Tab-separated table of C-alpha atoms in Angstrom:
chain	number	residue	atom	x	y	z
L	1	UNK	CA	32.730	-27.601	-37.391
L	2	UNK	CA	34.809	-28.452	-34.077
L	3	UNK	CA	38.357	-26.962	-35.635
L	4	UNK	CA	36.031	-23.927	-36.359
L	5	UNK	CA	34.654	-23.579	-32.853
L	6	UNK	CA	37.948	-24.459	-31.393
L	7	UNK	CA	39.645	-21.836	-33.667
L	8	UNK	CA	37.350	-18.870	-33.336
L	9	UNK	CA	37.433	-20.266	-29.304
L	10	UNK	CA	41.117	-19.052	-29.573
L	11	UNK	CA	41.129	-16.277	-31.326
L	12	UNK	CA	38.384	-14.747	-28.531
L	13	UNK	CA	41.175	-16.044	-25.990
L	14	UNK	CA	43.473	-14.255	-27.413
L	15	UNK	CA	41.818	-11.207	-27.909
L	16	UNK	CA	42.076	-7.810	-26.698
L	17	UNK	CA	38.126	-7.560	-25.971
L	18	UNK	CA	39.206	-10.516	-23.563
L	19	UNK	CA	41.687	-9.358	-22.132
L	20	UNK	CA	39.727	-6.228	-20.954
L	21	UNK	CA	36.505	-7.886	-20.278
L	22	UNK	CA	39.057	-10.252	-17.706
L	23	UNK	CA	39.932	-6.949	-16.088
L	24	UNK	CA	36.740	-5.417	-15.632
L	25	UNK	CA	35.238	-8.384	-14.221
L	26	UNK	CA	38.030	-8.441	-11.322
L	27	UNK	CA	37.113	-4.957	-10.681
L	28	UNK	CA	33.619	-6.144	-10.371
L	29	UNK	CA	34.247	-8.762	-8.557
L	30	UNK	CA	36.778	-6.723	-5.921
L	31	UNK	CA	34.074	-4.437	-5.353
L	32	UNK	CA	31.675	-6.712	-2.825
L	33	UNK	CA	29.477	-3.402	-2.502
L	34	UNK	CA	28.543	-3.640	-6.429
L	35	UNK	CA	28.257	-7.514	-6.314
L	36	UNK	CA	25.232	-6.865	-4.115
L	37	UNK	CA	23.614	-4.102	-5.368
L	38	UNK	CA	23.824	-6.806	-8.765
L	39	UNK	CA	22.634	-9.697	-6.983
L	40	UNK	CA	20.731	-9.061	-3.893
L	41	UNK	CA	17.987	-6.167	-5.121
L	42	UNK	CA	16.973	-7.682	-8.250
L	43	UNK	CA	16.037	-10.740	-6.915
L	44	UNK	CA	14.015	-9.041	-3.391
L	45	UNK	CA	12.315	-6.982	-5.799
L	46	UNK	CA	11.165	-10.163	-8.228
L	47	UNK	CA	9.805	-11.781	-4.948
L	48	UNK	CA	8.046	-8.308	-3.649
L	49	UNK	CA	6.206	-8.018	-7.070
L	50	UNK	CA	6.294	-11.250	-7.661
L	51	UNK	CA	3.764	-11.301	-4.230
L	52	UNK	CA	2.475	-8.338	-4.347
L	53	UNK	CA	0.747	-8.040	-7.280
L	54	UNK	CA	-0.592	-11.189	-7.118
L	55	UNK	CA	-3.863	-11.261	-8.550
L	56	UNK	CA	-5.456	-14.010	-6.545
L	57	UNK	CA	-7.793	-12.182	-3.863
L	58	UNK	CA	-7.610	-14.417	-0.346
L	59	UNK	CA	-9.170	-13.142	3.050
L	60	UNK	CA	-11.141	-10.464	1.607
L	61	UNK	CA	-12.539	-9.221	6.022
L	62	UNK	CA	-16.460	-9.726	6.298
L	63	UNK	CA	-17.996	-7.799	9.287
L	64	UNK	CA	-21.714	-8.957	10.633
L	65	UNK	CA	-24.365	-7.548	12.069
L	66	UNK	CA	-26.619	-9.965	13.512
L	67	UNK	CA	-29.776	-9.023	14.748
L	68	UNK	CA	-31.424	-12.154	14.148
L	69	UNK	CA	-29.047	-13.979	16.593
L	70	UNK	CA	-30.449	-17.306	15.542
L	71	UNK	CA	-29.440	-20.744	14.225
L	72	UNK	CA	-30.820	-19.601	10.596
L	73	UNK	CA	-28.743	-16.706	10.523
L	74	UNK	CA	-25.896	-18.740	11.388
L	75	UNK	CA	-26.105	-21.072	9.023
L	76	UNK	CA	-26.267	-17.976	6.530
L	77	UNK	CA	-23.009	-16.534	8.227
L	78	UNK	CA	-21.633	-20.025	7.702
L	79	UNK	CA	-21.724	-19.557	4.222
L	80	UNK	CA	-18.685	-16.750	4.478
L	81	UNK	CA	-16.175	-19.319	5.649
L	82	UNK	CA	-17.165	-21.500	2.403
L	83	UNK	CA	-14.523	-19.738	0.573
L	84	UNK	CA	-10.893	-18.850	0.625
L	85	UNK	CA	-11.469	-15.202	-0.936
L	86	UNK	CA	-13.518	-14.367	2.423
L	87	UNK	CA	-13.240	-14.656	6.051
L	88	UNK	CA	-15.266	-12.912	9.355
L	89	UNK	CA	-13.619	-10.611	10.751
L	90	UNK	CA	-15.315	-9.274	13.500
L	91	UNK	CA	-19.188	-9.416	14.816
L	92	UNK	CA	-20.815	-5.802	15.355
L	93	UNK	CA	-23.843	-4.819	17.668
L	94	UNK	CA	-24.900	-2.645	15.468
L	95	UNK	CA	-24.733	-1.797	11.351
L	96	UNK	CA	-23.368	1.879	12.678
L	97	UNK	CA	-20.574	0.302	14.525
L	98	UNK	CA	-19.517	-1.732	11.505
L	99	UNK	CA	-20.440	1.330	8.962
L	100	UNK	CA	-17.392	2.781	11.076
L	101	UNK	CA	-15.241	-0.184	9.944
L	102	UNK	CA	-15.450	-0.152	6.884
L	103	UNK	CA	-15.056	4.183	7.035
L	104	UNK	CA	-11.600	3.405	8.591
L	105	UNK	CA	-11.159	0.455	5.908
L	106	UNK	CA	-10.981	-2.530	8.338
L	107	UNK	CA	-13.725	-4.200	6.500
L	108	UNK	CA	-13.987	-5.304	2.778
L	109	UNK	CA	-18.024	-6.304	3.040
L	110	UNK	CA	-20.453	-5.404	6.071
L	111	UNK	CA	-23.197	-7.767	6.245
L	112	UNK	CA	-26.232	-6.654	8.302
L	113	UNK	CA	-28.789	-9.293	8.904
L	114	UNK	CA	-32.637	-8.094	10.043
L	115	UNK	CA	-34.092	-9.097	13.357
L	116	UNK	CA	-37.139	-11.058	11.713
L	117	UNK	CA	-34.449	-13.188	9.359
L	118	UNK	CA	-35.286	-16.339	11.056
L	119	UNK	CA	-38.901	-16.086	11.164
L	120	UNK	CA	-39.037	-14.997	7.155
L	121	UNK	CA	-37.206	-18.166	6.744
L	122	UNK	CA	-39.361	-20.624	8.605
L	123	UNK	CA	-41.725	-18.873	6.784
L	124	UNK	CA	-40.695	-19.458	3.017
L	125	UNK	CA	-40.621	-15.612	2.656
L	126	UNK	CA	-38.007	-13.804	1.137
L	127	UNK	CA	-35.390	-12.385	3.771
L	128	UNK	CA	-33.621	-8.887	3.005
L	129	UNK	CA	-30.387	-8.873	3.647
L	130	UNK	CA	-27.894	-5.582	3.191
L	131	UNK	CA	-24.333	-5.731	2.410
L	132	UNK	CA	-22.463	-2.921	1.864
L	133	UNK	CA	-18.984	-2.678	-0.015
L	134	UNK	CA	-15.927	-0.534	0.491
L	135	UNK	CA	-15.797	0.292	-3.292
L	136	UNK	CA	-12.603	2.721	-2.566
L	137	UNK	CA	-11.075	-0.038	-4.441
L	138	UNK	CA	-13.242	-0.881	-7.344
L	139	UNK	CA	-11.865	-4.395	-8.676
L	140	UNK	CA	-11.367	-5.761	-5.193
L	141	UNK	CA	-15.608	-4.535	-4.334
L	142	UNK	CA	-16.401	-6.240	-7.857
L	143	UNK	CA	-14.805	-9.445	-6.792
L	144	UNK	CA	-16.000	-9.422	-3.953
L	145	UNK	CA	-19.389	-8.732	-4.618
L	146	UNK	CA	-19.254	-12.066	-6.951
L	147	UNK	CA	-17.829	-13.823	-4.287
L	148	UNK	CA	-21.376	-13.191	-1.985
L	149	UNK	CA	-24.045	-13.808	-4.504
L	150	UNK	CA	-22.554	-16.664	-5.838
L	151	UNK	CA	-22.017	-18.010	-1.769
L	152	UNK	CA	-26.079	-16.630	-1.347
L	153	UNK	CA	-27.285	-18.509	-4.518
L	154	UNK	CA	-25.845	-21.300	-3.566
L	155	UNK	CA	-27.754	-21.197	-0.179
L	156	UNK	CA	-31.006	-20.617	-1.520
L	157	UNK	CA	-30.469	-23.572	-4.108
L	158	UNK	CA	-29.779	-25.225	-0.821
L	159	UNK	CA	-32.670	-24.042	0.968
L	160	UNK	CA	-35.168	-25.106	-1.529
L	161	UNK	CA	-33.879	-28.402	-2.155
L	162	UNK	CA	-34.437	-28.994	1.442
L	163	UNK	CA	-37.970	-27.928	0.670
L	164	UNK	CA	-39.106	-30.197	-1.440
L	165	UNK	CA	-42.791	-30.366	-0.047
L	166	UNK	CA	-43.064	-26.683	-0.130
L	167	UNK	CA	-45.661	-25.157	-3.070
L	168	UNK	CA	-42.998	-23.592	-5.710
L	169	UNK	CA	-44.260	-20.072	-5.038
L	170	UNK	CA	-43.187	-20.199	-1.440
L	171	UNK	CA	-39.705	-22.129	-2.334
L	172	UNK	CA	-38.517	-19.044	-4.550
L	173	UNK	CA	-35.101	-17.249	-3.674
L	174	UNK	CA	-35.262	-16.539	0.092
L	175	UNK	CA	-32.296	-14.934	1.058
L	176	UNK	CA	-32.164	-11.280	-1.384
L	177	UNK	CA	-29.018	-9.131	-1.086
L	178	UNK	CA	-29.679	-5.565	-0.835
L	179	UNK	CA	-26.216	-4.029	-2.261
L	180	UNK	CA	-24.925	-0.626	-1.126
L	181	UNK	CA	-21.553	0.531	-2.723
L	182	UNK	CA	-20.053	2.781	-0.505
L	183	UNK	CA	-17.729	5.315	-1.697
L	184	UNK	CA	-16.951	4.961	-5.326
L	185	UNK	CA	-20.726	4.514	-6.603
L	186	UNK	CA	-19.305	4.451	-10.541
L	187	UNK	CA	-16.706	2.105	-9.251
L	188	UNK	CA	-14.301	4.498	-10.984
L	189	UNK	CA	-10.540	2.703	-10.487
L	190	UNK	CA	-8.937	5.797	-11.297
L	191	UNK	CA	-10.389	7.114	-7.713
L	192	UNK	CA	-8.377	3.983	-6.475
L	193	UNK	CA	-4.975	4.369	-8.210
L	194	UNK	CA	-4.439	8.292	-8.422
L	195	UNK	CA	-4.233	9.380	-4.725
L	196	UNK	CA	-1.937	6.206	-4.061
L	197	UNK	CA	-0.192	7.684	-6.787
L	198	UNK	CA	-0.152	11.118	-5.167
L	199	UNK	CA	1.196	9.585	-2.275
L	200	UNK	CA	4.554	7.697	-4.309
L	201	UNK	CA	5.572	10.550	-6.514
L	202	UNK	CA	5.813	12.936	-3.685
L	203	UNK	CA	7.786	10.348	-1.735
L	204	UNK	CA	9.829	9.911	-4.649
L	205	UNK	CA	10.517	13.465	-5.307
L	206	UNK	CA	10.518	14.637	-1.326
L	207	UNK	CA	13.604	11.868	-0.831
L	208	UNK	CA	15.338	12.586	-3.787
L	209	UNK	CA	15.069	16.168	-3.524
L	210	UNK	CA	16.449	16.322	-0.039
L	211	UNK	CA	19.719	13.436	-0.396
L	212	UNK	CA	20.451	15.598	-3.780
L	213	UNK	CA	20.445	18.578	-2.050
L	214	UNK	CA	22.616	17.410	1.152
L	215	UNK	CA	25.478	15.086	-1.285
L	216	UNK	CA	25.954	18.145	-3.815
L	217	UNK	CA	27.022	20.671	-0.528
L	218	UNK	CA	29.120	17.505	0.637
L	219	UNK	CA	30.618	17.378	-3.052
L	220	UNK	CA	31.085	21.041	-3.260
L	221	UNK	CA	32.562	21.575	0.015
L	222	UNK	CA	29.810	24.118	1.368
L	223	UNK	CA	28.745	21.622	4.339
L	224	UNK	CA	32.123	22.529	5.822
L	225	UNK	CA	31.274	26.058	5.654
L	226	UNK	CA	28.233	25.802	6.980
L	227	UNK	CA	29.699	24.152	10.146
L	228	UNK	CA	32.121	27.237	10.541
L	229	UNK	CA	28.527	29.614	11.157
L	230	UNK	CA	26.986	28.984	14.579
L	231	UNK	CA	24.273	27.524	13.844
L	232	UNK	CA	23.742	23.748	15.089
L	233	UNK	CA	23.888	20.727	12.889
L	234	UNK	CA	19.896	20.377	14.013
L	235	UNK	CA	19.491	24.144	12.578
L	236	UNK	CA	21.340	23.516	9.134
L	237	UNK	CA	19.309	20.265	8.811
L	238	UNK	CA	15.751	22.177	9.561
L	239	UNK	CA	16.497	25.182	7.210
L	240	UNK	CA	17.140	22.337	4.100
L	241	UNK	CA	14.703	21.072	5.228
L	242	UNK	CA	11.552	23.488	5.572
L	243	UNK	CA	11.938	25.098	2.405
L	244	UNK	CA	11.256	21.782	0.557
L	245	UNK	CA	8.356	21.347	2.853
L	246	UNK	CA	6.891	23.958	1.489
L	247	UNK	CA	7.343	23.168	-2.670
L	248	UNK	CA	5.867	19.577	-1.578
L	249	UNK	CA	2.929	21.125	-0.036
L	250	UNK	CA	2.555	23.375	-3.251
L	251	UNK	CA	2.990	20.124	-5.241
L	252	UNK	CA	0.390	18.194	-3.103
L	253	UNK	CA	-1.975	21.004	-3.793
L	254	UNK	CA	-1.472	20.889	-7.833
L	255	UNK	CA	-1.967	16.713	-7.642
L	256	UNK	CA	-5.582	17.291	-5.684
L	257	UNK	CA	-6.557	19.931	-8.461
L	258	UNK	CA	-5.660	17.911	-10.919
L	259	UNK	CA	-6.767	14.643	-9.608
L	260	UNK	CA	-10.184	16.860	-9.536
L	261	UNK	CA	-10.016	18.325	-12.708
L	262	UNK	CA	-8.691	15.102	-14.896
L	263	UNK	CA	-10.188	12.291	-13.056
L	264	UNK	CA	-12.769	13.437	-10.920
L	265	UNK	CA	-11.604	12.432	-7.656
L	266	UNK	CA	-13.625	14.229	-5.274
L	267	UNK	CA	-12.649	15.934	-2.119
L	268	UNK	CA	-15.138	14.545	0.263
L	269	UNK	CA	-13.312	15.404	3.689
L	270	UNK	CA	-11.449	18.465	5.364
L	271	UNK	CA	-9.006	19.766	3.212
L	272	UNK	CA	-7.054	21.060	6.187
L	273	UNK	CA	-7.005	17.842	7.829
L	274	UNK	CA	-5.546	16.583	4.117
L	275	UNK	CA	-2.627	19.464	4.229
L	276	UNK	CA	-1.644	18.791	8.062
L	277	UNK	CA	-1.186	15.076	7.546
L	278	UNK	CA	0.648	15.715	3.941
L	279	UNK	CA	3.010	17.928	5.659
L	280	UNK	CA	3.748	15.332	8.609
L	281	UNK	CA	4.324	12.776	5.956
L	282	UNK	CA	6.494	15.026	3.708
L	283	UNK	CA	8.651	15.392	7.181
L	284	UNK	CA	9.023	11.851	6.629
L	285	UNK	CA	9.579	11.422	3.098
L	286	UNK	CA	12.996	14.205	3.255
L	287	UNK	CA	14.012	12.607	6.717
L	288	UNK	CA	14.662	9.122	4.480
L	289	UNK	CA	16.598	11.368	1.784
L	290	UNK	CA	18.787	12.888	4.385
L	291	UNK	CA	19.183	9.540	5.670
L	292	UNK	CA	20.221	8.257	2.596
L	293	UNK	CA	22.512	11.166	2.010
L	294	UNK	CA	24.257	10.855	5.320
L	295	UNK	CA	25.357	7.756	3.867
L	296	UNK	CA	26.587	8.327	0.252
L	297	UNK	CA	29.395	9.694	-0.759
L	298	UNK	CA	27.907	11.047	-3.977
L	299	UNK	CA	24.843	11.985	-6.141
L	300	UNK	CA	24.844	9.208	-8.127
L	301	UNK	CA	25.457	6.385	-5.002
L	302	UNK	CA	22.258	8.466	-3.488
L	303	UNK	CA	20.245	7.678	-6.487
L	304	UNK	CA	20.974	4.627	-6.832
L	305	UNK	CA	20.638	3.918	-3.065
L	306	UNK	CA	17.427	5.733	-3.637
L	307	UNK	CA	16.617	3.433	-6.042
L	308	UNK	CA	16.418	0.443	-4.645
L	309	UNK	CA	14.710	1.862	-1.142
L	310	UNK	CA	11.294	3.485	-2.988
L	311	UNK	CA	10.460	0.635	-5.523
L	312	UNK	CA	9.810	-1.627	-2.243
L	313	UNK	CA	7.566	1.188	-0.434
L	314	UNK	CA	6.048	1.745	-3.411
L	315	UNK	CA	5.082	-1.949	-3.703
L	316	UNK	CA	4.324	-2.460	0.183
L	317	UNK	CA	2.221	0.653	0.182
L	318	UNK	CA	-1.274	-0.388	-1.379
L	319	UNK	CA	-0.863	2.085	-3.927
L	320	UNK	CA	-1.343	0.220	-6.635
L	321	UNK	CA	-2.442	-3.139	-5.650
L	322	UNK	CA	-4.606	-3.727	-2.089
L	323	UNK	CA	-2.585	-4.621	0.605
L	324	UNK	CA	-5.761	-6.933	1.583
L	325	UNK	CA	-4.644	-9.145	-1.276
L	326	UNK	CA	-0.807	-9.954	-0.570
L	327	UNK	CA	-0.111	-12.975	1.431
L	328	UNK	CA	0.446	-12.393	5.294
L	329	UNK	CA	3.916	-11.608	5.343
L	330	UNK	CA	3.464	-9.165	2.836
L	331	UNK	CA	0.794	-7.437	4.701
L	332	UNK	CA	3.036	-7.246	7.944
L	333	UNK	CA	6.195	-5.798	6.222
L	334	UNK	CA	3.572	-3.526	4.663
L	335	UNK	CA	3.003	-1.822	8.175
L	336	UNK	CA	7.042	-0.910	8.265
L	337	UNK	CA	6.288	1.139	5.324
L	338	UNK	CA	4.926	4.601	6.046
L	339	UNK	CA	3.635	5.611	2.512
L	340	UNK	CA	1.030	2.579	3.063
L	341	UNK	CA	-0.389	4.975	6.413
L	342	UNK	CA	-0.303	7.855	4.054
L	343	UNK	CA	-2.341	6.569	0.795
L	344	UNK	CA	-4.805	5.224	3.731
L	345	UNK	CA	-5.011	8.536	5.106
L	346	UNK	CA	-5.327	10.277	1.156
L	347	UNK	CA	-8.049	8.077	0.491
L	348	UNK	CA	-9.811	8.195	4.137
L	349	UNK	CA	-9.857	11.961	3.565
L	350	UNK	CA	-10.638	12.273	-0.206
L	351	UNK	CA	-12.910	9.387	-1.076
L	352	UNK	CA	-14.191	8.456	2.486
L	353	UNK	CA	-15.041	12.152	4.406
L	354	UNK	CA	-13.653	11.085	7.118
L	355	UNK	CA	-11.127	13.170	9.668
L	356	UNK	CA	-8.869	12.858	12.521
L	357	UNK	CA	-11.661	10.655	14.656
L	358	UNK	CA	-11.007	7.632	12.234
L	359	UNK	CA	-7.495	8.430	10.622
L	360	UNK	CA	-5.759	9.116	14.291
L	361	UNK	CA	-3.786	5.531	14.048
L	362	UNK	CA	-2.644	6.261	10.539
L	363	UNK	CA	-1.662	9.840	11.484
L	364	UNK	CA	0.235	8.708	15.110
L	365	UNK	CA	1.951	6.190	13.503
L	366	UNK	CA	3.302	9.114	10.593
L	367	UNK	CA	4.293	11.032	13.701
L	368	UNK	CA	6.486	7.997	15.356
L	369	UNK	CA	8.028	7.328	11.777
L	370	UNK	CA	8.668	11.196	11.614
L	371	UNK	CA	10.330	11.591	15.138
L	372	UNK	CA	12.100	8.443	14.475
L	373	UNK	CA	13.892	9.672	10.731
L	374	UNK	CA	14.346	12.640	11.332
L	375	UNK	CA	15.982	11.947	14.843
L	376	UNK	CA	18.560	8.933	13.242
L	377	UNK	CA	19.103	11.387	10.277
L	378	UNK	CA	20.290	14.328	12.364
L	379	UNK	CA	22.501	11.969	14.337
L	380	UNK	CA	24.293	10.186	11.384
L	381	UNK	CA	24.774	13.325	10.220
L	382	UNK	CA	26.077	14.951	12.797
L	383	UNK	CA	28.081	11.949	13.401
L	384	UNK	CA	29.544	11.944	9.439
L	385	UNK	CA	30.114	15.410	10.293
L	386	UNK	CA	32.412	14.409	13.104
């Protein structure tokens, strides 16, 4: 068995197949560029999904409304800070205030307690208590919804063992949730999932559409020509650019109809407001393919450089996983990624009704990552150019 491992050993040695794997792993291996597009993005993307789409729900934001404003109602608020899955947030004056939270998706659960809480307590009467859900996401509402009646059972179990000379009939189940699902009544996840996904196929197709178009005139030769005309390198940038502005915007509008017609996904807000900020992020979306253009050399380096830039905003985004639920890191590189401000703004608008008085952060931070791209994209080019 040895001689026959040692032989056949040899005879690979001596090989042909050997000799040319030997030579195209020192061409692999003289190439530092391809070493680490082999090495380094594999493993950065294992550890971004690998984090990312971690199941595990951990800080899920709880915002109060106390009216009470008494040691009974602290206790209850106590309760929130029982679990890892949920944490307070913030304290509101008023349910309205925090209704706006949750409208701009700061808030996961709104808790509003009722002014005569304590005294319904003290009382051995049952207390109403409203929470309200952001159900835009479906599975994370669900979970959390388990999360707070298990944490309120668990008080009133409390609460009557520490009544044990109270008649039965007044020691029943004194705290009772009133639920409101906000949003996504059927908690329908396909509302959840298909206007993130909106927001990563036009990304994808925006930034491959416009490094494609810039590397093939830079293949060809036309780019020269175009520099012999008058017109500025800001001018020849604009006019590649404006005409895929305008297929994007025709492709936004087929994704709402169909995101109407096939999964129901209703169009709650101003459909205006929807086109302005689409366009603003489409500005965005070519600016990174132009960027990536300026640097490759070819069509195939600016797909594969492509490649390994959208699988990370697709992951940072939210679009297919809440950004709620990725550990804290996760959630701060998500606010370098501008598709995350976009899907906020698609589902603000679609599922939420709401406009440019909630979605103005969202939509100021598209125009800084606009003016930003587009400006470093002009300049490398111009400076490639040079």
């Amino acid at each position: 068995m040895h001689k026959q491992l040692v032989s056949w050993l040899d005879g690979l040695l001596g090989s042909r197949f050997w000799a040319l794997f030997r030579k195209e792993l020192a061409q692999i291996l003289h190439n530092p560029q391809m070493v680490r597009i082999i090495l380094v993005p594999p493993t950065v993307m294992l550890l971004l999904y690998g984090f990312a789409l971690n199941p595990d729900f951990k800080d899920l934001k709880v915002g109060i409304a106390d009216y009470s404003q008494s040691s009974a109602s602290r206790e209850l608020i106590e309760i929130f800070e029982q679990t890892d899955a949920l944490t307070v947030s913030n304290y509101y004056t008023s349910a309205s205030e925090m209704a706006d939270a949750l409208a701009r998706g700061n808030l996961t659960v709104g808790v509003t307690i009722p002014p005569e809480f304590a005294e319904d307590i003290a009382r051995g009467r049952s207390a109403q208590v409203q929470v309200l859900y952001d159900a835009v996401d479906a599975n994370t509402a669900s979970i959390a919804s388990g999360y707070v009646t298990q944490l309120v059972s668990d008080y009133n179990l409390r609460q009557r063992d520490n009544r044990p000379g109270v008649a039965s009939s007044a020691r029943r189940a004194q705290v009772q949730l009133k639920t409101l699902v906000l949003y996504n009544q059927g908690l329908d996840t396909a509302w959840f999932i298909v206007p993130g996904m909106i927001g990563v196929l036009l990304t994808v197709i925006g930034s491959q559409l416009a490094s494609t178009s810039v590397v093939r005139e830079k293949e060809a030769g036309t780019i020269e020509q175009l520099l012999m005309t008058p017109a500025s390198n800001t001018e020849v940038i604009l006019a590649k650019i404006c005409p895929l502005l305008v297929l994007l915007i025709m492709d936004a509008c087929i994704a709402l109809t169909v995101a109407r017609l096939v999964f129901g996904v209703p169009l709650r807000g101003n459909f205006l407001v929807f086109l302005g900020v689409s366009s603003l992020y489409f500005w965005v979306g070519i600016s990174i393919g132009i960027l990536l253009a300026s640097f490759s050399k070819s069509q195939q380096q600016a797909q594969l450089t492509a490649f390994f830039i959208n699988p990370p905003m697709v992951i940072l985004s939210g679009a297919t996983s809440p950004t709620s639920a990725m550990p804290p890191f996760m959630q701060f590189l998500s606010h370098l990624d501008p598709l995350r401000y976009f899907i906020e703004v698609c589902r603000g608008v679609l599922l939420k009704g709401v406009g440019l008085e909630s979605l103005w952060p969202q939509v100021l931070t598209l125009l800084a990552f606009a003016l930003v791209l587009m400006t470093l994209s002009i300049r490398q080019f111009r400076r490639q150019l040079q």
